[in-house]
Amino acid sequence: MQLVQKNILLAITGGIAAYKTPDLVRKLKAEGANVRVILTQSAMHFVSSLSLQAVSGEKVSTDLLNEEAELGMGHIELARWADIMLVAPATANTIAKLSSGFADDLLGTVVLATKAPILVAPAMNQQMWAAKVTHQNCLKLADLGMKLIGPASGEQACGDVGYGRMLEPEELVLEVIKHSSMKDTPKLLKGKRITITAGPTREAIDPVRYISNHSSGKMGYALAETAVKMGAYVTLVSGPVTLKAPKQCNLIKVESAEEMLEAVLNDIDRADFFIACAAVADYRVDNIATQKMKKNKDDALQLKLVQNPDILKTVASLPRPPFTLGFAAETENVVNYARKKLTTKKLNMIAANDVSNPELGFNSEQNALIVLTRENERKLGQASKHSLSLELLKMMETEYRFQNKTNNLQDAVK
Ligand code: C5P
């Protein structure tokens, strides 16, 4: 339950994806949220206010000029009530109106009157999404501080295939969770410098082939985004992923483990913290072929692999290392293996996760961690990677202060 006591104002506009919104409301409520719904006139053709009232347990608002609601200044009351506003589905017409500040219906008025973050989930035909004017309107929305989430690509109700599908209800819920936790993010890392590695590495075999792994980079990017929100200066050293890095961080893109090590060492002198979240390939090809390798008559091909440098261990062994937080993705004996790594790599903290569960870890939206220090062990139960990032960074900061204090005391008695 990650939205307990959060007030989510869901505005539904007139697109076919509106039929998914009762399920969206149910899923938001399952996370503990209070949900109120605004239904535009055209949305009422696709979903009934009665269904939405039944699932939300609240009266649905449909009109700006409703005498009963406006007795209590309904639109201002809704605007103030919301912790987060979600417009889903948002049609091309709604996006155009919101980008120009129209206030000729309840939705437009509330958008102007609210101080809550506004998330907009576009849903439209792929040609309408590709239209230049829609693109310009979306840029305007972003400039006005609204956050676009989606659209996704795939088959559409009209039979077309392409970008324009509304994100699925569970994806929308994750976005709401992400933004609600960000809104209240404490600035515990203000002014601190953090270097984070993320994603996989690629170890070339020849100019067109490589060895890699399934790391999506989602956990490392979630950590980078959260650390920025907590006030840190973040350097994100990232292997090849398809994610967008937070604007405020210093992104260094690398491919191989050796490049990752070099980028980290160039930055590490100034770092207070080093978080090794990347899934670094343990081995690389000894002699990378300079030309594309050809198939030969043999059934087998032998590649000689040599061990890559351990980036985390290298950093932790520096004469004046930053606070080090490692990750241990394991399929069995999770805690034992993680504790061994904590000791052998001389880390301050390690976050272990069980990747034998396909719902968690690599490529998934959720994760669950067991966080170990030399003295302590704490479980962070299954949650979105963003919520976990916040909890983990808070623990890291507390531990950093505690270990620093202990070191200072030990120095004093020497
Ligand atoms: O030993 P193992 O690969 O399981 O350790 C995992 C931790 O070490 C992760 O934090 C990972 O980012 C880091 N690591 C590294 N360089 C390597 C291998 C792992 O920084 N070559």
Tab-separated table of C-alpha atoms and ligand atoms in Angstrom:
chain	number	residue	atom	x	y	z
A	1	MET	CA	0.000	0.000	0.000
A	2	GLN	CA	1.957	2.964	-1.252
A	3	LEU	CA	-0.667	5.661	-1.599
A	4	VAL	CA	-2.197	5.555	1.869
A	5	GLN	CA	-4.160	8.766	2.566
A	6	LYS	CA	-3.113	10.290	-0.774
A	7	ASN	CA	-5.866	12.204	-2.544
A	8	ILE	CA	-5.833	11.385	-6.237
A	9	LEU	CA	-8.054	13.424	-8.532
A	10	LEU	CA	-8.637	11.459	-11.725
A	11	ALA	CA	-9.915	13.432	-14.722
A	12	ILE	CA	-11.283	11.230	-17.491
A	13	THR	CA	-11.718	12.647	-20.991
A	14	GLY	CA	-13.487	11.284	-24.061
A	15	GLY	CA	-11.321	8.531	-25.533
A	16	ILE	CA	-11.997	4.827	-25.893
A	17	ALA	CA	-9.346	4.068	-23.239
A	18	ALA	CA	-11.793	5.573	-20.729
A	19	TYR	CA	-13.311	2.096	-20.443
A	20	LYS	CA	-10.226	1.071	-18.447
A	21	THR	CA	-10.671	3.765	-15.803
A	22	PRO	CA	-12.918	1.861	-13.333
A	23	ASP	CA	-10.077	-0.678	-13.115
A	24	LEU	CA	-7.581	2.184	-12.663
A	25	VAL	CA	-9.666	3.587	-9.785
A	26	ARG	CA	-9.825	0.131	-8.184
A	27	LYS	CA	-6.041	-0.239	-8.429
A	28	LEU	CA	-5.406	3.217	-6.965
A	29	LYS	CA	-7.735	2.400	-4.067
A	30	ALA	CA	-5.974	-0.918	-3.530
A	31	GLU	CA	-2.833	1.159	-2.816
A	32	GLY	CA	-4.747	3.031	-0.102
A	33	ALA	CA	-5.556	6.210	-2.092
A	34	ASN	CA	-8.690	8.322	-1.834
A	35	VAL	CA	-9.925	8.788	-5.395
A	36	ARG	CA	-12.301	11.413	-6.761
A	37	VAL	CA	-13.274	11.533	-10.402
A	38	ILE	CA	-13.999	14.300	-12.889
A	39	LEU	CA	-15.751	13.046	-16.012
A	40	THR	CA	-15.944	15.327	-19.054
A	41	GLN	CA	-19.108	15.399	-21.140
A	42	SER	CA	-17.553	13.378	-23.967
A	43	ALA	CA	-16.021	10.849	-21.538
A	44	MET	CA	-19.560	9.996	-20.429
A	45	HIS	CA	-20.059	8.360	-23.854
A	46	PHE	CA	-17.348	5.815	-23.002
A	47	VAL	CA	-17.782	5.123	-19.273
A	48	SER	CA	-20.634	5.703	-16.865
A	49	SER	CA	-20.462	7.952	-13.844
A	50	LEU	CA	-22.379	5.293	-11.946
A	51	SER	CA	-19.576	2.715	-12.388
A	52	LEU	CA	-16.993	5.247	-11.308
A	53	GLN	CA	-19.038	6.275	-8.306
A	54	ALA	CA	-19.366	2.616	-7.317
A	55	VAL	CA	-15.627	1.892	-7.484
A	56	SER	CA	-14.419	5.194	-6.023
A	57	GLY	CA	-17.074	5.412	-3.312
A	58	GLU	CA	-17.334	9.142	-4.104
A	59	LYS	CA	-19.750	11.279	-6.075
A	60	VAL	CA	-18.406	11.861	-9.598
A	61	SER	CA	-18.094	15.487	-10.788
A	62	THR	CA	-19.243	16.180	-14.315
A	63	ASP	CA	-20.237	19.866	-14.608
A	64	LEU	CA	-18.646	23.171	-13.900
A	65	LEU	CA	-22.000	24.858	-13.668
A	66	ASN	CA	-23.582	22.502	-11.195
A	67	GLU	CA	-25.600	24.538	-8.716
A	68	GLU	CA	-25.344	22.007	-5.895
A	69	ALA	CA	-21.566	21.516	-6.184
A	70	GLU	CA	-20.822	25.178	-6.739
A	71	LEU	CA	-22.631	26.133	-3.557
A	72	GLY	CA	-19.472	24.894	-1.893
A	73	MET	CA	-17.223	26.264	-4.731
A	74	GLY	CA	-16.902	22.689	-6.053
A	75	HIS	CA	-14.094	23.302	-8.520
A	76	ILE	CA	-11.899	25.118	-5.989
A	77	GLU	CA	-12.626	22.499	-3.348
A	78	LEU	CA	-11.549	19.726	-5.748
A	79	ALA	CA	-8.441	21.670	-6.763
A	80	ARG	CA	-7.392	22.077	-3.120
A	81	TRP	CA	-8.284	18.520	-2.163
A	82	ALA	CA	-5.968	16.879	-4.711
A	83	ASP	CA	-2.447	15.740	-3.763
A	84	ILE	CA	-1.967	14.581	-7.350
A	85	MET	CA	-4.119	15.123	-10.412
A	86	LEU	CA	-4.107	12.496	-13.161
A	87	VAL	CA	-5.692	13.183	-16.548
A	88	ALA	CA	-6.256	9.749	-18.113
A	89	PRO	CA	-7.032	9.207	-20.867
A	90	ALA	CA	-6.061	12.661	-22.169
A	91	THR	CA	-7.351	13.192	-25.717
A	92	ALA	CA	-5.621	15.369	-28.311
A	93	ASN	CA	-8.396	17.920	-27.789
A	94	THR	CA	-7.863	17.994	-23.990
A	95	ILE	CA	-4.102	18.349	-24.444
A	96	ALA	CA	-4.693	21.279	-26.840
A	97	LYS	CA	-7.068	22.951	-24.397
A	98	LEU	CA	-4.860	22.442	-21.343
A	99	SER	CA	-1.801	23.730	-23.185
A	100	SER	CA	-3.689	26.983	-23.900
A	101	GLY	CA	-5.234	27.402	-20.452
A	102	PHE	CA	-8.876	26.995	-21.470
A	103	ALA	CA	-11.238	27.022	-18.478
A	104	ASP	CA	-14.562	26.396	-20.194
A	105	ASP	CA	-15.317	23.174	-18.307
A	106	LEU	CA	-14.710	21.664	-14.869
A	107	LEU	CA	-11.444	19.947	-15.892
A	108	GLY	CA	-9.865	23.113	-17.355
A	109	THR	CA	-10.870	25.136	-14.311
A	110	VAL	CA	-9.485	22.664	-11.800
A	111	VAL	CA	-6.203	22.379	-13.730
A	112	LEU	CA	-5.768	26.146	-13.460
A	113	ALA	CA	-6.791	26.233	-9.803
A	114	THR	CA	-4.765	23.343	-8.377
A	115	LYS	CA	-1.273	23.427	-6.906
A	116	ALA	CA	-1.011	19.621	-7.115
A	117	PRO	CA	1.372	18.005	-9.636
A	118	ILE	CA	-0.540	17.158	-12.814
A	119	LEU	CA	0.154	13.924	-14.707
A	120	VAL	CA	-1.235	13.649	-18.230
A	121	ALA	CA	-1.642	10.245	-19.924
A	122	PRO	CA	-2.240	10.811	-23.654
A	123	ALA	CA	-4.432	8.394	-25.597
A	124	MET	CA	-5.238	8.891	-29.253
A	125	ASN	CA	-4.839	7.528	-32.763
A	126	GLN	CA	-1.191	7.246	-33.801
A	127	GLN	CA	-1.532	9.831	-36.609
A	128	MET	CA	-3.084	12.309	-34.191
A	129	TRP	CA	-0.204	11.660	-31.781
A	130	ALA	CA	2.283	12.174	-34.610
A	131	ALA	CA	0.651	15.467	-35.682
A	132	LYS	CA	2.988	18.427	-35.355
A	133	VAL	CA	0.461	20.480	-33.442
A	134	THR	CA	-0.008	17.719	-30.835
A	135	HIS	CA	3.755	17.610	-30.432
A	136	GLN	CA	3.861	21.384	-29.918
A	137	ASN	CA	0.990	21.226	-27.435
A	138	CYS	CA	2.792	18.505	-25.469
A	139	LEU	CA	5.935	20.629	-25.317
A	140	LYS	CA	3.808	23.486	-23.999
A	141	LEU	CA	2.292	21.206	-21.351
A	142	ALA	CA	5.744	20.116	-20.223
A	143	ASP	CA	6.841	23.754	-20.158
A	144	LEU	CA	3.854	24.562	-17.948
A	145	GLY	CA	5.088	21.932	-15.477
A	146	MET	CA	2.681	19.122	-16.334
A	147	LYS	CA	4.182	15.671	-16.646
A	148	LEU	CA	3.359	13.512	-19.670
A	149	ILE	CA	3.234	9.795	-18.966
A	150	GLY	CA	3.132	7.612	-22.062
A	151	PRO	CA	1.662	7.001	-24.540
A	152	ALA	CA	2.633	3.415	-25.211
A	153	SER	CA	2.940	1.836	-28.601
A	154	GLY	CA	0.867	-1.086	-29.885
A	155	GLU	CA	-2.377	-2.041	-31.558
A	156	GLN	CA	-5.059	0.625	-31.332
A	157	ALA	CA	-8.861	0.482	-31.100
A	158	CYS	CA	-9.064	1.852	-34.680
A	159	GLY	CA	-6.866	-0.985	-36.001
A	160	ASP	CA	-3.745	1.173	-36.468
A	161	VAL	CA	-0.494	0.191	-34.848
A	162	GLY	CA	1.855	2.752	-33.297
A	163	TYR	CA	2.258	5.248	-30.458
A	164	GLY	CA	-0.916	6.564	-28.908
A	165	ARG	CA	-2.202	3.884	-26.517
A	166	MET	CA	-2.850	4.971	-22.957
A	167	LEU	CA	-0.498	3.297	-20.458
A	168	GLU	CA	-2.145	0.328	-18.758
A	169	PRO	CA	-3.820	0.986	-15.358
A	170	GLU	CA	-1.015	-0.761	-13.423
A	171	GLU	CA	1.600	1.395	-15.192
A	172	LEU	CA	-0.387	4.537	-14.407
A	173	VAL	CA	-0.575	3.520	-10.752
A	174	LEU	CA	3.219	3.108	-10.680
A	175	GLU	CA	3.649	6.608	-12.127
A	176	VAL	CA	1.327	8.053	-9.497
A	177	ILE	CA	3.290	6.252	-6.754
A	178	LYS	CA	6.536	7.541	-8.189
A	179	HIS	CA	5.337	11.142	-8.242
A	180	SER	CA	3.672	11.052	-4.862
A	181	SER	CA	6.824	9.763	-3.189
A	182	MET	CA	8.928	12.355	-5.058
A	183	LYS	CA	6.688	15.191	-3.895
A	184	ASP	CA	7.487	14.523	-0.256
A	185	THR	CA	11.147	13.660	-0.784
A	186	PRO	CA	13.256	14.967	2.100
A	187	LYS	CA	16.389	16.900	1.092
A	188	LEU	CA	18.643	14.643	3.175
A	189	LEU	CA	21.418	14.514	0.575
A	190	LYS	CA	21.632	18.251	-0.028
A	191	GLY	CA	25.032	19.151	-1.446
A	192	LYS	CA	26.353	15.571	-1.319
A	193	ARG	CA	28.069	14.068	-4.359
A	194	ILE	CA	26.999	10.618	-5.452
A	195	THR	CA	28.390	8.473	-8.232
A	196	ILE	CA	26.048	5.735	-9.402
A	197	THR	CA	26.677	2.948	-11.922
A	198	ALA	CA	23.648	1.522	-13.719
A	199	GLY	CA	22.599	-0.859	-16.462
A	200	PRO	CA	24.509	-3.687	-18.090
A	201	THR	CA	27.929	-3.567	-19.710
A	202	ARG	CA	28.603	-4.795	-23.236
A	203	GLU	CA	31.765	-6.741	-23.899
A	204	ALA	CA	32.614	-6.765	-27.581
A	205	ILE	CA	33.398	-10.015	-29.401
A	206	ASP	CA	33.942	-8.328	-32.756
A	207	PRO	CA	32.697	-5.022	-34.284
A	208	VAL	CA	29.079	-6.278	-34.445
A	209	ARG	CA	28.661	-8.771	-31.583
A	210	TYR	CA	28.893	-8.563	-27.833
A	211	ILE	CA	28.274	-10.366	-24.530
A	212	SER	CA	25.853	-8.679	-22.147
A	213	ASN	CA	23.032	-9.340	-19.650
A	214	HIS	CA	19.373	-8.511	-18.966
A	215	SER	CA	19.877	-5.518	-16.666
A	216	SER	CA	17.398	-2.757	-17.617
A	217	GLY	CA	19.043	-0.025	-15.518
A	218	LYS	CA	15.681	0.792	-13.889
A	219	MET	CA	16.927	0.486	-10.298
A	220	GLY	CA	20.048	2.603	-10.919
A	221	TYR	CA	18.063	5.280	-12.776
A	222	ALA	CA	15.409	5.323	-10.020
A	223	LEU	CA	18.211	5.836	-7.479
A	224	ALA	CA	19.711	8.643	-9.570
A	225	GLU	CA	16.346	10.382	-9.922
A	226	THR	CA	15.572	10.065	-6.206
A	227	ALA	CA	19.063	11.202	-5.156
A	228	VAL	CA	18.671	14.321	-7.316
A	229	LYS	CA	15.306	15.029	-5.655
A	230	MET	CA	17.011	14.590	-2.272
A	231	GLY	CA	19.392	17.391	-3.180
A	232	ALA	CA	22.480	15.433	-4.296
A	233	TYR	CA	24.804	16.145	-7.229
A	234	VAL	CA	24.650	12.892	-9.142
A	235	THR	CA	27.018	11.426	-11.704
A	236	LEU	CA	25.303	8.530	-13.440
A	237	VAL	CA	27.711	6.201	-15.227
A	238	SER	CA	25.441	4.131	-17.382
A	239	GLY	CA	25.785	1.126	-19.625
A	240	PRO	CA	23.519	0.921	-22.703
A	241	VAL	CA	19.855	1.222	-21.655
A	242	THR	CA	16.714	2.720	-23.179
A	243	LEU	CA	15.860	4.911	-20.176
A	244	LYS	CA	15.917	8.691	-19.959
A	245	ALA	CA	18.302	10.023	-17.326
A	246	PRO	CA	17.108	12.803	-15.020
A	247	LYS	CA	18.022	16.162	-16.561
A	248	GLN	CA	19.899	17.422	-13.518
A	249	CYS	CA	22.409	14.584	-13.318
A	250	ASN	CA	25.745	14.324	-15.032
A	251	LEU	CA	25.234	11.359	-17.381
A	252	ILE	CA	28.292	9.489	-18.651
A	253	LYS	CA	27.454	6.778	-21.169
A	254	VAL	CA	29.773	3.801	-21.413
A	255	GLU	CA	29.725	0.368	-23.005
A	256	SER	CA	32.299	-1.965	-21.473
A	257	ALA	CA	33.332	-2.657	-17.872
A	258	GLU	CA	36.743	-1.113	-18.516
A	259	GLU	CA	35.135	2.096	-19.803
A	260	MET	CA	32.828	2.089	-16.763
A	261	LEU	CA	35.789	1.762	-14.408
A	262	GLU	CA	37.629	4.619	-16.118
A	263	ALA	CA	34.574	6.912	-15.957
A	264	VAL	CA	34.037	6.077	-12.276
A	265	LEU	CA	37.680	6.648	-11.321
A	266	ASN	CA	37.665	10.014	-13.113
A	267	ASP	CA	34.797	11.132	-10.925
A	268	ILE	CA	35.300	9.359	-7.618
A	269	ASP	CA	37.734	11.751	-5.885
A	270	ARG	CA	34.960	14.207	-5.186
A	271	ALA	CA	32.255	11.659	-4.328
A	272	ASP	CA	30.769	11.244	-0.844
A	273	PHE	CA	28.942	8.078	-1.917
A	274	PHE	CA	29.453	5.390	-4.543
A	275	ILE	CA	26.467	3.226	-5.436
A	276	ALA	CA	27.292	0.264	-7.667
A	277	CYS	CA	24.018	-0.748	-9.227
A	278	ALA	CA	25.357	-1.809	-12.628
A	279	ALA	CA	25.323	-5.458	-13.674
A	280	VAL	CA	28.936	-5.465	-14.770
A	281	ALA	CA	29.990	-8.406	-16.941
A	282	ASP	CA	32.432	-10.497	-14.939
A	283	TYR	CA	34.391	-11.460	-18.069
A	284	ARG	CA	35.362	-9.866	-21.370
A	285	VAL	CA	36.761	-11.347	-24.564
A	286	ASP	CA	40.540	-11.478	-24.467
A	287	ASN	CA	41.205	-10.671	-28.099
A	288	ILE	CA	38.389	-8.655	-29.670
A	289	ALA	CA	38.353	-9.409	-33.408
A	290	THR	CA	38.957	-6.276	-35.449
A	291	GLN	CA	36.737	-7.513	-38.310
A	292	LYS	CA	33.397	-9.333	-38.225
A	293	MET	CA	34.124	-12.976	-37.423
A	294	LYS	CA	33.116	-15.522	-40.051
A	295	LYS	CA	31.464	-18.852	-39.436
A	296	ASN	CA	33.976	-21.666	-39.893
A	297	LYS	CA	33.461	-25.341	-40.607
A	298	ASP	CA	33.796	-26.392	-36.956
A	299	ASP	CA	30.671	-26.871	-34.862
A	300	ALA	CA	32.186	-25.058	-31.965
A	301	LEU	CA	33.760	-21.664	-31.479
A	302	GLN	CA	36.055	-21.007	-28.564
A	303	LEU	CA	36.337	-17.561	-27.082
A	304	LYS	CA	38.938	-16.875	-24.446
A	305	LEU	CA	37.451	-14.757	-21.674
A	306	VAL	CA	39.409	-12.830	-19.088
A	307	GLN	CA	38.156	-11.360	-15.868
A	308	ASN	CA	36.985	-7.750	-15.799
A	309	PRO	CA	38.096	-5.394	-13.044
A	310	ASP	CA	35.707	-5.261	-10.091
A	311	ILE	CA	34.718	-1.591	-10.104
A	312	LEU	CA	33.086	-1.614	-6.682
A	313	LYS	CA	36.006	-3.418	-5.039
A	314	THR	CA	38.463	-1.028	-6.695
A	315	VAL	CA	36.597	1.992	-5.330
A	316	ALA	CA	36.178	0.481	-1.851
A	317	SER	CA	39.930	-0.219	-1.743
A	318	LEU	CA	40.980	3.366	-2.549
A	319	PRO	CA	43.033	5.034	0.209
A	320	ARG	CA	40.163	7.447	0.936
A	321	PRO	CA	37.070	5.672	-0.343
A	322	PRO	CA	33.609	7.241	-0.417
A	323	PHE	CA	30.778	5.475	1.419
A	324	THR	CA	30.166	2.389	-0.736
A	325	LEU	CA	26.801	0.744	-1.383
A	326	GLY	CA	26.811	-2.407	-3.487
A	327	PHE	CA	24.095	-4.651	-4.851
A	328	ALA	CA	23.965	-8.421	-4.798
A	329	ALA	CA	21.562	-10.119	-7.183
A	330	GLU	CA	21.320	-13.724	-6.051
A	331	THR	CA	19.173	-16.767	-6.795
A	332	GLU	CA	19.877	-18.703	-3.560
A	333	ASN	CA	21.390	-18.148	-0.101
A	334	VAL	CA	20.736	-14.474	-0.713
A	335	VAL	CA	21.728	-13.094	2.688
A	336	ASN	CA	24.794	-15.314	3.120
A	337	TYR	CA	26.240	-14.479	-0.278
A	338	ALA	CA	25.514	-10.783	0.167
A	339	ARG	CA	27.183	-10.712	3.584
A	340	LYS	CA	30.242	-12.398	2.127
A	341	LYS	CA	30.442	-9.693	-0.554
A	342	LEU	CA	30.033	-6.966	2.047
A	343	THR	CA	33.100	-8.314	3.846
A	344	THR	CA	35.341	-9.352	0.952
A	345	LYS	CA	34.739	-6.163	-1.035
A	346	LYS	CA	35.038	-4.054	2.186
A	347	LEU	CA	31.738	-2.262	1.630
A	348	ASN	CA	29.793	-0.021	3.978
A	349	MET	CA	26.436	-1.384	2.881
A	350	ILE	CA	24.952	-3.923	0.479
A	351	ALA	CA	21.428	-4.352	-0.903
A	352	ALA	CA	20.616	-7.945	-1.772
A	353	ASN	CA	17.776	-9.073	-3.982
A	354	ASP	CA	16.461	-12.455	-4.943
A	355	VAL	CA	16.377	-12.569	-8.751
A	356	SER	CA	14.952	-16.092	-8.839
A	357	ASN	CA	11.501	-14.455	-8.535
A	358	PRO	CA	10.596	-13.237	-12.077
A	359	GLU	CA	8.317	-10.515	-10.634
A	360	LEU	CA	11.302	-8.830	-9.014
A	361	GLY	CA	14.723	-7.659	-10.019
A	362	PHE	CA	15.962	-7.477	-13.605
A	363	ASN	CA	13.670	-5.570	-15.965
A	364	SER	CA	10.691	-5.557	-13.597
A	365	GLU	CA	9.067	-2.414	-12.181
A	366	GLN	CA	9.171	-3.723	-8.639
A	367	ASN	CA	11.863	-5.003	-6.364
A	368	ALA	CA	12.386	-6.167	-2.779
A	369	LEU	CA	15.662	-5.792	-0.901
A	370	ILE	CA	17.488	-6.986	2.162
A	371	VAL	CA	19.915	-4.305	3.243
A	372	LEU	CA	22.980	-5.350	5.191
A	373	THR	CA	25.655	-3.440	7.039
A	374	ARG	CA	28.336	-4.983	9.215
A	375	GLU	CA	26.010	-4.773	12.238
A	376	ASN	CA	22.499	-4.710	10.850
A	377	GLU	CA	20.055	-6.390	8.515
A	378	ARG	CA	16.777	-4.819	7.342
A	379	LYS	CA	14.127	-5.942	4.881
A	380	LEU	CA	12.544	-3.525	2.422
A	381	GLY	CA	9.415	-5.333	1.209
A	382	GLN	CA	8.170	-5.503	-2.377
A	383	ALA	CA	7.567	-2.013	-3.776
A	384	SER	CA	8.193	0.094	-6.869
A	385	LYS	CA	11.850	0.752	-7.608
A	386	HIS	CA	11.248	4.461	-6.909
A	387	SER	CA	9.754	3.881	-3.446
A	388	LEU	CA	12.572	1.484	-2.625
A	389	SER	CA	15.153	4.017	-3.801
A	390	LEU	CA	13.846	6.571	-1.354
A	391	GLU	CA	13.924	4.124	1.561
A	392	LEU	CA	17.367	2.825	0.601
A	393	LEU	CA	18.876	6.306	0.210
A	394	LYS	CA	17.448	7.362	3.564
A	395	MET	CA	19.053	4.283	5.168
A	396	MET	CA	22.312	4.988	3.378
A	397	GLU	CA	22.393	8.560	4.660
A	398	THR	CA	21.651	7.483	8.255
A	399	GLU	CA	24.329	4.800	8.081
A	400	TYR	CA	26.827	7.277	6.566
A	401	ARG	CA	26.345	9.636	9.505
A	402	PHE	CA	26.515	6.761	12.003
A	403	GLN	CA	29.676	5.203	10.520
A	404	ASN	CA	31.348	8.623	10.225
A	405	LYS	CA	30.599	9.354	13.851
A	406	THR	CA	31.979	5.958	14.911
A	407	ASN	CA	35.138	6.496	12.838
A	408	ASN	CA	35.631	9.948	14.354
A	409	LEU	CA	35.245	8.517	17.855
A	410	GLN	CA	37.729	5.735	17.090
A	411	ASP	CA	40.220	8.306	15.718
A	412	ALA	CA	39.796	10.376	18.868
A	413	VAL	CA	40.664	7.495	21.225
A	414	LYS	CA	43.659	6.317	19.210
B	1	C5P	O1	30.443	-9.990	-7.186
B	1	C5P	P1	29.189	-9.500	-7.779
B	1	C5P	O2	29.253	-9.241	-9.254
B	1	C5P	O3	27.962	-10.303	-7.455
B	1	C5P	O4	28.953	-8.101	-7.025
B	1	C5P	C1	27.885	-7.285	-7.290
B	1	C5P	C2	28.206	-5.858	-6.942
B	1	C5P	O5	29.508	-5.515	-7.413
B	1	C5P	C3	27.273	-4.916	-7.620
B	1	C5P	O6	27.160	-3.787	-6.773
B	1	C5P	C4	28.012	-4.569	-8.903
B	1	C5P	O7	27.617	-3.295	-9.419
B	1	C5P	C5	29.457	-4.559	-8.463
B	1	C5P	N1	30.421	-4.982	-9.487
B	1	C5P	C6	31.325	-4.094	-10.014
B	1	C5P	N2	32.249	-4.510	-10.930
B	1	C5P	C7	32.284	-5.789	-11.348
B	1	C5P	C8	31.371	-6.713	-10.832
B	1	C5P	C9	30.441	-6.274	-9.901
B	1	C5P	O8	31.288	-2.908	-9.647
B	1	C5P	N3	33.180	-6.155	-12.235
